[in-house]
Structures are given as C-alpha cells and as structure tokens.
Amino acid sequence: MSATHCIVVGGGPGGLYAGHLLKRAGISYEILEASDRVGGRVITREHNGDRFDIGAQVYHSSYTHCLALMRELGLEKRQVPVDTTAHYRMQGGRAWIQGSAPWMPGLGARGNLELWRYLVKHILFGRRLPLHRIEEVLPGDEMSVASHYPGDGESLFSQFLMPLLCAAMNVSSTDNTSMQHLQHIFRITAFTKMYSFDDGNIVLWNELAKGLKIGRNSYVAKLLFESERGCGVSSAGARSARGGEVV
C-alpha cells in the first residue's frame, strides 16, 4: 500500500485488526469509532453479579486468526473452554433443551432423523468448503434454507432448529440464509471447540485497542471520494479527515 495515511472506519473487531496490521506494517493510520467503546457487537455486560456476553458469545477453534491474536497478546492462559447445555423456550411455553450429538432429546425421533440425514448428506459426504471464506458460488448458494425446508408445522428440525441456527449464527432468517451458508453454520457449531474469557469476550478487543490510535465518539457521516477512490471522511459536525486510503 502506497498510502501515507489510512483511515479505518469503525472500532469493531475488523477495524481494530486492520489498525493492528497497519501499525505492524509501519503505515500511518487512525481508527474512527462512533461510540465511546470498542469491540463492535462484542459486548460484555454485568447484572446482579453475573457476567454475560452479547453479540459474539464464544470464540470457535476454527477462528485461527483470533486464536493467533490471543497468543500474540498473551491471553491464551486466560481462555476458558465453553462446554455447556443451552436452554431455549419454544413458542407456547414448552421448554426445549439442546442436547449434544449424536442425539438431541428436544428434537424427538423425527427431528433427530432429519438432523442426521442432513449431516450425512451435506457434512459427512458433501463437498468440504473453507469455513471462513467464499471461494466460489455453488448451487446451494442460490437456494434459501426456507425454500429447501419449508416445514410442515410438525418437525422441530425445520420449525425450530433451522430458524434458531440462522438467527444465532447468521443474525438473519431462513429466508435470507443460503443452504451453502447453512453448511458452514453446522460445521462450526457441531464440530469445533468453543472458548471464552472469565472477564468476557470483550477482553481480547480491549487488549488489542490499548496499543492503537483510536478516535472514540467520532461518528462518520459521509465518505469522501476523488476519482471514485475513497480519500477521506466527514463527520456530522462538519469535521473532515483525509487519507490515502479509507477502509
């Protein structure tokens, strides 16, 4: 990169890591974050002495860059394995408890058969795709989960598990999640280990932010362009900042 100064919009995980890489490369930069905190949707809250995470609840063992960053920052000894049972309440008040493979009691016999039919066809014998990058568009990417599993009102697999996975892992509905992405979701949730921190998942991003140049409460209202190339930003208060690159 030939830019003499780079402006990073947003102090979430992506923005912080971009700033980290720029700093490591010796490139001038600044991170502009609209709020007074960093971490984006990674939020740790406390209530009545209990600590819980909102947004990103765990780090999966497939998050190789996050795990490498933890080691770089000396946080690997503070990692805590997450091995627990999740409790949900279905519409109508019935409690539904998530079991672990190979059997989920809450799904019932029919739901478990559907689950394993999917795992055998798409996970065990299906084409193995990279977990965290898109290399090509496959036929499954053109079909939504809702169109493939319309549901008949009886199966908990299609009526509950599918919408739950799409909402929790994709922050979306079955209408807006492709079958290809569902395969990624299943592989991540079913076949990876999970980690967190006793002090909450925000620990990683707070530690990373300590060595970075961050402008908090810097709301970016508009991107500035010259010859169709991002060259700066302007804030709601008419303050502007310019740089060779905007990311």
GROMACS .gro file of N, CA and C in nm, residues 18-138:
model
  363
   18ALA      N    1  -0.754  -0.437   1.152
   18ALA     CA    2  -0.695  -0.362   1.040
   18ALA      C    3  -0.593  -0.262   1.093
   19GLY      N    4  -0.629  -0.190   1.200
   19GLY     CA    5  -0.535  -0.096   1.260
   19GLY      C    6  -0.410  -0.166   1.312
   20HIS      N    7  -0.429  -0.283   1.369
   20HIS     CA    8  -0.317  -0.363   1.421
   20HIS      C    9  -0.220  -0.398   1.308
   21LEU      N   10  -0.274  -0.441   1.195
   21LEU     CA   11  -0.189  -0.478   1.081
   21LEU      C   12  -0.119  -0.356   1.022
   22LEU      N   13  -0.191  -0.243   1.015
   22LEU     CA   14  -0.130  -0.120   0.964
   22LEU      C   15  -0.016  -0.074   1.053
   23LYS      N   16  -0.040  -0.080   1.183
   23LYS     CA   17   0.065  -0.040   1.278
   23LYS      C   18   0.186  -0.131   1.264
   24ARG      N   19   0.162  -0.261   1.252
   24ARG     CA   20   0.272  -0.357   1.237
   24ARG      C   21   0.352  -0.329   1.109
   25ALA      N   22   0.283  -0.283   1.003
   25ALA     CA   23   0.349  -0.256   0.876
   25ALA      C   24   0.415  -0.118   0.873
   26GLY      N   25   0.397  -0.039   0.980
   26GLY     CA   26   0.458   0.093   0.985
   26GLY      C   27   0.385   0.198   0.903
   27ILE      N   28   0.257   0.177   0.879
   27ILE     CA   29   0.176   0.270   0.799
   27ILE      C   30   0.096   0.361   0.892
   28SER      N   31   0.097   0.490   0.865
   28SER     CA   32   0.021   0.586   0.945
   28SER      C   33  -0.128   0.557   0.932
   29TYR      N   34  -0.199   0.563   1.044
   29TYR     CA   35  -0.342   0.529   1.042
   29TYR      C   36  -0.412   0.596   1.159
   30GLU      N   37  -0.544   0.595   1.153
   30GLU     CA   38  -0.628   0.629   1.268
   30GLU      C   39  -0.760   0.554   1.253
   31ILE      N   40  -0.813   0.508   1.366
   31ILE     CA   41  -0.940   0.437   1.369
   31ILE      C   42  -1.046   0.531   1.423
   32LEU      N   43  -1.155   0.548   1.350
   32LEU     CA   44  -1.264   0.636   1.393
   32LEU      C   45  -1.381   0.550   1.438
   33GLU      N   46  -1.415   0.560   1.566
   33GLU     CA   47  -1.524   0.482   1.625
   33GLU      C   48  -1.634   0.576   1.672
   34ALA      N   49  -1.758   0.547   1.630
   34ALA     CA   50  -1.870   0.637   1.659
   34ALA      C   51  -1.905   0.641   1.808
   35SER      N   52  -1.885   0.531   1.880
   35SER     CA   53  -1.924   0.527   2.022
   35SER      C   54  -1.803   0.553   2.111
   36ASP      N   55  -1.824   0.538   2.242
   36ASP     CA   56  -1.714   0.559   2.336
   36ASP      C   57  -1.647   0.429   2.376
   37ARG      N   58  -1.678   0.319   2.307
   37ARG     CA   59  -1.620   0.189   2.337
   37ARG      C   60  -1.578   0.121   2.207
   38VAL      N   61  -1.494   0.018   2.220
   38VAL     CA   62  -1.452  -0.060   2.104
   38VAL      C   63  -1.514  -0.199   2.113
   39GLY      N   64  -1.500  -0.274   2.005
   39GLY     CA   65  -1.548  -0.412   2.007
   39GLY      C   66  -1.668  -0.437   1.918
   40GLY      N   67  -1.734  -0.333   1.868
   40GLY     CA   68  -1.850  -0.355   1.782
   40GLY      C   69  -1.961  -0.428   1.855
   41ARG      N   70  -2.007  -0.538   1.795
   41ARG     CA   71  -2.116  -0.613   1.857
   41ARG      C   72  -2.068  -0.710   1.964
   42VAL      N   73  -1.938  -0.713   1.991
   42VAL     CA   74  -1.886  -0.792   2.104
   42VAL      C   75  -1.901  -0.707   2.229
   43ILE      N   76  -1.996  -0.741   2.313
   43ILE     CA   77  -2.028  -0.662   2.431
   43ILE      C   78  -2.036  -0.755   2.553
   44THR      N   79  -1.972  -0.716   2.661
   44THR     CA   80  -1.981  -0.789   2.787
   44THR      C   81  -2.055  -0.704   2.889
   45ARG      N   82  -2.158  -0.761   2.949
   45ARG     CA   83  -2.241  -0.689   3.046
   45ARG      C   84  -2.238  -0.761   3.182
   46GLU      N   85  -2.269  -0.688   3.286
   46GLU     CA   86  -2.283  -0.745   3.420
   46GLU      C   87  -2.419  -0.707   3.478
   47HIS      N   88  -2.482  -0.802   3.546
   47HIS     CA   89  -2.612  -0.777   3.609
   47HIS      C   90  -2.623  -0.862   3.734
   48ASN      N   91  -2.640  -0.797   3.847
   48ASN     CA   92  -2.653  -0.866   3.976
   48ASN      C   93  -2.537  -0.964   4.001
   49GLY      N   94  -2.419  -0.922   3.963
   49GLY     CA   95  -2.302  -1.005   3.987
   49GLY      C   96  -2.273  -1.108   3.881
   50ASP      N   97  -2.363  -1.123   3.783
   50ASP     CA   98  -2.342  -1.219   3.675
   50ASP      C   99  -2.286  -1.147   3.553
   51ARG      N  100  -2.192  -1.208   3.486
   51ARG     CA  101  -2.132  -1.151   3.365
   51ARG      C  102  -2.177  -1.232   3.244
   52PHE      N  103  -2.218  -1.165   3.138
   52PHE     CA  104  -2.262  -1.236   3.018
   52PHE      C  105  -2.222  -1.156   2.895
   53ASP      N  106  -2.212  -1.229   2.784
   53ASP     CA  107  -2.172  -1.169   2.657
   53ASP      C  108  -2.290  -1.155   2.563
   54ILE      N  109  -2.291  -1.043   2.491
   54ILE     CA  110  -2.394  -1.015   2.392
   54ILE      C  111  -2.325  -1.005   2.257
   55GLY      N  112  -2.389  -1.057   2.154
   55GLY     CA  113  -2.332  -1.048   2.020
   55GLY      C  114  -2.250  -1.171   1.989
   56ALA      N  115  -2.121  -1.167   2.016
   56ALA     CA  116  -2.034  -1.283   1.996
   56ALA      C  117  -2.012  -1.350   2.131
   57GLN      N  118  -2.081  -1.462   2.153
   57GLN     CA  119  -2.076  -1.526   2.284
   57GLN      C  120  -1.953  -1.613   2.303
   58VAL      N  121  -1.897  -1.668   2.196
   58VAL     CA  122  -1.783  -1.759   2.207
   58VAL      C  123  -1.686  -1.736   2.091
   59TYR      N  124  -1.565  -1.788   2.109
   59TYR     CA  125  -1.467  -1.797   2.001
   59TYR      C  126  -1.453  -1.945   1.966
   60HIS      N  127  -1.474  -1.979   1.840
   60HIS     CA  128  -1.463  -2.118   1.797
   60HIS      C  129  -1.318  -2.152   1.765
   61SER      N  130  -1.284  -2.281   1.776
   61SER     CA  131  -1.147  -2.325   1.748
   61SER      C  132  -1.111  -2.308   1.602
   62SER      N  133  -1.208  -2.282   1.516
   62SER     CA  134  -1.180  -2.257   1.374
   62SER      C  135  -1.144  -2.111   1.348
   63TYR      N  136  -1.156  -2.025   1.450
   63TYR     CA  137  -1.119  -1.883   1.436
   63TYR      C  138  -0.967  -1.870   1.452
   64THR      N  139  -0.893  -1.917   1.355
   64THR     CA  140  -0.748  -1.927   1.368
   64THR      C  141  -0.682  -1.791   1.388
   65HIS      N  142  -0.733  -1.687   1.323
   65HIS     CA  143  -0.672  -1.555   1.338
   65HIS      C  144  -0.696  -1.499   1.478
   66CYS      N  145  -0.815  -1.522   1.533
   66CYS     CA  146  -0.843  -1.476   1.670
   66CYS      C  147  -0.755  -1.549   1.770
   67LEU      N  148  -0.740  -1.680   1.753
   67LEU     CA  149  -0.658  -1.757   1.845
   67LEU      C  150  -0.512  -1.714   1.837
   68ALA      N  151  -0.464  -1.685   1.715
   68ALA     CA  152  -0.326  -1.637   1.699
   68ALA      C  153  -0.309  -1.501   1.765
   69LEU      N  154  -0.412  -1.416   1.755
   69LEU     CA  155  -0.407  -1.285   1.818
   69LEU      C  156  -0.405  -1.297   1.970
   70MET      N  157  -0.481  -1.391   2.023
   70MET     CA  158  -0.478  -1.415   2.168
   70MET      C  159  -0.339  -1.453   2.214
   71ARG      N  160  -0.273  -1.541   2.137
   71ARG     CA  161  -0.136  -1.581   2.174
   71ARG      C  162  -0.041  -1.463   2.165
   72GLU      N  163  -0.058  -1.380   2.061
   72GLU     CA  164   0.029  -1.264   2.043
   72GLU      C  165   0.015  -1.166   2.158
   73LEU      N  166  -0.106  -1.152   2.211
   73LEU     CA  167  -0.131  -1.059   2.320
   73LEU      C  168  -0.111  -1.123   2.458
   74GLY      N  169  -0.073  -1.249   2.460
   74GLY     CA  170  -0.050  -1.318   2.586
   74GLY      C  171  -0.177  -1.352   2.662
   75LEU      N  172  -0.286  -1.378   2.590
   75LEU     CA  173  -0.414  -1.405   2.654
   75LEU      C  174  -0.453  -1.552   2.653
   76GLU      N  175  -0.368  -1.638   2.596
   76GLU     CA  176  -0.410  -1.777   2.580
   76GLU      C  177  -0.434  -1.846   2.714
   77LYS      N  178  -0.363  -1.805   2.821
   77LYS     CA  179  -0.382  -1.867   2.951
   77LYS      C  180  -0.512  -1.822   3.019
   78ARG      N  181  -0.573  -1.718   2.964
   78ARG     CA  182  -0.699  -1.669   3.021
   78ARG      C  183  -0.821  -1.725   2.948
   79GLN      N  184  -0.797  -1.807   2.847
   79GLN     CA  185  -0.907  -1.871   2.775
   79GLN      C  186  -0.979  -1.972   2.864
   80VAL      N  187  -1.109  -1.978   2.851
   80VAL     CA  188  -1.190  -2.073   2.927
   80VAL      C  189  -1.272  -2.157   2.829
   81PRO      N  190  -1.257  -2.290   2.831
   81PRO     CA  191  -1.338  -2.375   2.742
   81PRO      C  192  -1.486  -2.360   2.776
   82VAL      N  193  -1.569  -2.357   2.674
   82VAL     CA  194  -1.714  -2.347   2.693
   82VAL      C  195  -1.774  -2.483   2.659
   83ASP      N  196  -1.828  -2.548   2.758
   83ASP     CA  197  -1.891  -2.679   2.740
   83ASP      C  198  -2.016  -2.682   2.825
   84THR      N  199  -2.126  -2.646   2.764
   84THR     CA  200  -2.249  -2.630   2.842
   84THR      C  201  -2.370  -2.669   2.759
   85THR      N  202  -2.482  -2.674   2.821
   85THR     CA  203  -2.609  -2.702   2.754
   85THR      C  204  -2.689  -2.574   2.743
   86ALA      N  205  -2.739  -2.547   2.624
   86ALA     CA  206  -2.818  -2.426   2.602
   86ALA      C  207  -2.965  -2.456   2.624
   87HIS      N  208  -3.033  -2.365   2.689
   87HIS     CA  209  -3.175  -2.381   2.718
   87HIS      C  210  -3.256  -2.279   2.639
   88TYR      N  211  -3.361  -2.324   2.576
   88TYR     CA  212  -3.447  -2.236   2.498
   88TYR      C  213  -3.592  -2.260   2.539
   89ARG      N  214  -3.676  -2.162   2.512
   89ARG     CA  215  -3.817  -2.179   2.538
   89ARG      C  216  -3.893  -2.157   2.409
   90MET      N  217  -3.969  -2.257   2.370
   90MET     CA  218  -4.042  -2.250   2.244
   90MET      C  219  -4.169  -2.168   2.259
   91GLN      N  220  -4.222  -2.129   2.145
   91GLN     CA  221  -4.349  -2.056   2.146
   91GLN      C  222  -4.457  -2.147   2.205
   92GLY      N  223  -4.533  -2.094   2.298
   92GLY     CA  224  -4.633  -2.174   2.365
   92GLY      C  225  -4.591  -2.215   2.504
   93GLY      N  226  -4.463  -2.183   2.541
   93GLY     CA  227  -4.421  -2.206   2.677
   93GLY      C  228  -4.349  -2.336   2.703
   94ARG      N  229  -4.341  -2.425   2.604
   94ARG     CA  230  -4.271  -2.551   2.626
   94ARG      C  231  -4.121  -2.528   2.630
   95ALA      N  232  -4.053  -2.588   2.727
   95ALA     CA  233  -3.908  -2.575   2.735
   95ALA      C  234  -3.844  -2.673   2.638
   96TRP      N  235  -3.745  -2.625   2.566
   96TRP     CA  236  -3.673  -2.709   2.471
   96TRP      C  237  -3.527  -2.701   2.508
   97ILE      N  238  -3.463  -2.816   2.537
   97ILE     CA  239  -3.325  -2.818   2.582
   97ILE      C  240  -3.239  -2.880   2.475
   98GLN      N  241  -3.134  -2.811   2.438
   98GLN     CA  242  -3.044  -2.860   2.335
   98GLN      C  243  -2.953  -2.967   2.394
   99GLY      N  244  -2.959  -3.087   2.340
   99GLY     CA  245  -2.868  -3.192   2.380
   99GLY      C  246  -2.742  -3.185   2.295
  100SER      N  247  -2.662  -3.288   2.298
  100SER     CA  248  -2.541  -3.292   2.218
  100SER      C  249  -2.546  -3.412   2.125
  101ALA      N  250  -2.468  -3.404   2.016
  101ALA     CA  251  -2.464  -3.514   1.921
  101ALA      C  252  -2.417  -3.641   1.994
  102PRO      N  253  -2.467  -3.761   1.956
  102PRO     CA  254  -2.548  -3.785   1.837
  102PRO      C  255  -2.699  -3.776   1.857
  103TRP      N  256  -2.746  -3.724   1.970
  103TRP     CA  257  -2.891  -3.723   1.995
  103TRP      C  258  -2.930  -3.596   2.067
  104MET      N  259  -3.031  -3.528   2.015
  104MET     CA  260  -3.086  -3.409   2.079
  104MET      C  261  -3.227  -3.442   2.126
  105PRO      N  262  -3.245  -3.466   2.255
  105PRO     CA  263  -3.376  -3.509   2.305
  105PRO      C  264  -3.489  -3.415   2.266
  106GLY      N  265  -3.461  -3.286   2.262
  106GLY     CA  266  -3.566  -3.191   2.232
  106GLY      C  267  -3.622  -3.202   2.092
  107LEU      N  268  -3.548  -3.262   2.001
  107LEU     CA  269  -3.595  -3.273   1.862
  107LEU      C  270  -3.692  -3.389   1.843
  108GLY      N  271  -3.689  -3.486   1.932
  108GLY     CA  272  -3.772  -3.603   1.912
  108GLY      C  273  -3.713  -3.695   1.807
  109ALA      N  274  -3.777  -3.809   1.785
  109ALA     CA  275  -3.726  -3.909   1.691
  109ALA      C  276  -3.722  -3.856   1.548
  110ARG      N  277  -3.831  -3.793   1.505
  110ARG     CA  278  -3.837  -3.746   1.367
  110ARG      C  279  -3.735  -3.634   1.344
  111GLY      N  280  -3.726  -3.543   1.438
  111GLY     CA  281  -3.632  -3.433   1.422
  111GLY      C  282  -3.488  -3.480   1.418
  112ASN      N  283  -3.454  -3.578   1.502
  112ASN     CA  284  -3.317  -3.630   1.501
  112ASN      C  285  -3.286  -3.704   1.372
  113LEU      N  286  -3.383  -3.775   1.317
  113LEU     CA  287  -3.362  -3.841   1.188
  113LEU      C  288  -3.335  -3.739   1.079
  114GLU      N  289  -3.411  -3.630   1.081
  114GLU     CA  290  -3.388  -3.524   0.982
  114GLU      C  291  -3.252  -3.460   1.001
  115LEU      N  292  -3.214  -3.438   1.127
  115LEU     CA  293  -3.084  -3.380   1.155
  115LEU      C  294  -2.972  -3.467   1.101
  116TRP      N  295  -2.977  -3.596   1.128
  116TRP     CA  296  -2.870  -3.683   1.084
  116TRP      C  297  -2.873  -3.708   0.934
  117ARG      N  298  -2.991  -3.702   0.875
  117ARG     CA  299  -2.998  -3.710   0.729
  117ARG      C  300  -2.924  -3.593   0.667
  118TYR      N  301  -2.942  -3.475   0.725
  118TYR     CA  302  -2.871  -3.357   0.675
  118TYR      C  303  -2.720  -3.369   0.698
  119LEU      N  304  -2.679  -3.411   0.818
  119LEU     CA  305  -2.537  -3.423   0.849
  119LEU      C  306  -2.466  -3.523   0.758
  120VAL      N  307  -2.530  -3.637   0.734
  120VAL     CA  308  -2.468  -3.739   0.649
  120VAL      C  309  -2.456  -3.689   0.506
  121LYS      N  310  -2.563  -3.629   0.453
  121LYS     CA  311  -2.564  -3.587   0.313
  121LYS      C  312  -2.474  -3.468   0.287
  122HIS      N  313  -2.483  -3.365   0.373
  122HIS     CA  314  -2.416  -3.238   0.343
  122HIS      C  315  -2.283  -3.220   0.416
  123ILE      N  316  -2.266  -3.283   0.533
  123ILE     CA  317  -2.145  -3.261   0.611
  123ILE      C  318  -2.046  -3.377   0.594
  124LEU      N  319  -2.092  -3.501   0.617
  124LEU     CA  320  -2.002  -3.615   0.610
  124LEU      C  321  -1.962  -3.651   0.467
  125PHE      N  322  -2.059  -3.649   0.375
  125PHE     CA  323  -2.031  -3.689   0.236
  125PHE      C  324  -2.041  -3.573   0.138
  126GLY      N  325  -2.073  -3.455   0.185
  126GLY     CA  326  -2.081  -3.340   0.097
  126GLY      C  327  -1.943  -3.280   0.071
  127ARG      N  328  -1.938  -3.188  -0.022
  127ARG     CA  329  -1.811  -3.122  -0.054
  127ARG      C  330  -1.767  -3.035   0.063
  128ARG      N  331  -1.644  -3.051   0.106
  128ARG     CA  332  -1.593  -2.975   0.220
  128ARG      C  333  -1.544  -2.839   0.172
  129LEU      N  334  -1.608  -2.734   0.222
  129LEU     CA  335  -1.576  -2.598   0.181
  129LEU      C  336  -1.496  -2.527   0.290
  130PRO      N  337  -1.418  -2.425   0.254
  130PRO     CA  338  -1.348  -2.347   0.357
  130PRO      C  339  -1.448  -2.287   0.453
  131LEU      N  340  -1.415  -2.285   0.582
  131LEU     CA  341  -1.510  -2.238   0.683
  131LEU      C  342  -1.531  -2.088   0.680
  132HIS      N  343  -1.427  -2.009   0.653
  132HIS     CA  344  -1.439  -1.866   0.674
  132HIS      C  345  -1.402  -1.783   0.551
  133ARG      N  346  -1.419  -1.838   0.434
  133ARG     CA  347  -1.401  -1.758   0.314
  133ARG      C  348  -1.482  -1.819   0.200
  134ILE      N  349  -1.525  -1.736   0.109
  134ILE     CA  350  -1.605  -1.779  -0.006
  134ILE      C  351  -1.513  -1.783  -0.127
  135GLU      N  352  -1.493  -1.902  -0.184
  135GLU     CA  353  -1.404  -1.915  -0.299
  135GLU      C  354  -1.481  -1.921  -0.430
  136GLU      N  355  -1.603  -1.969  -0.426
  136GLU     CA  356  -1.683  -1.979  -0.547
  136GLU      C  357  -1.830  -1.988  -0.509
  137VAL      N  358  -1.915  -1.957  -0.604
  137VAL     CA  359  -2.059  -1.966  -0.582
  137VAL      C  360  -2.105  -2.104  -0.626
  138LEU      N  361  -2.163  -2.181  -0.535
  138LEU     CA  362  -2.211  -2.315  -0.563
  138LEU      C  363  -2.363  -2.313  -0.573
   0.00000   0.00000   0.00000
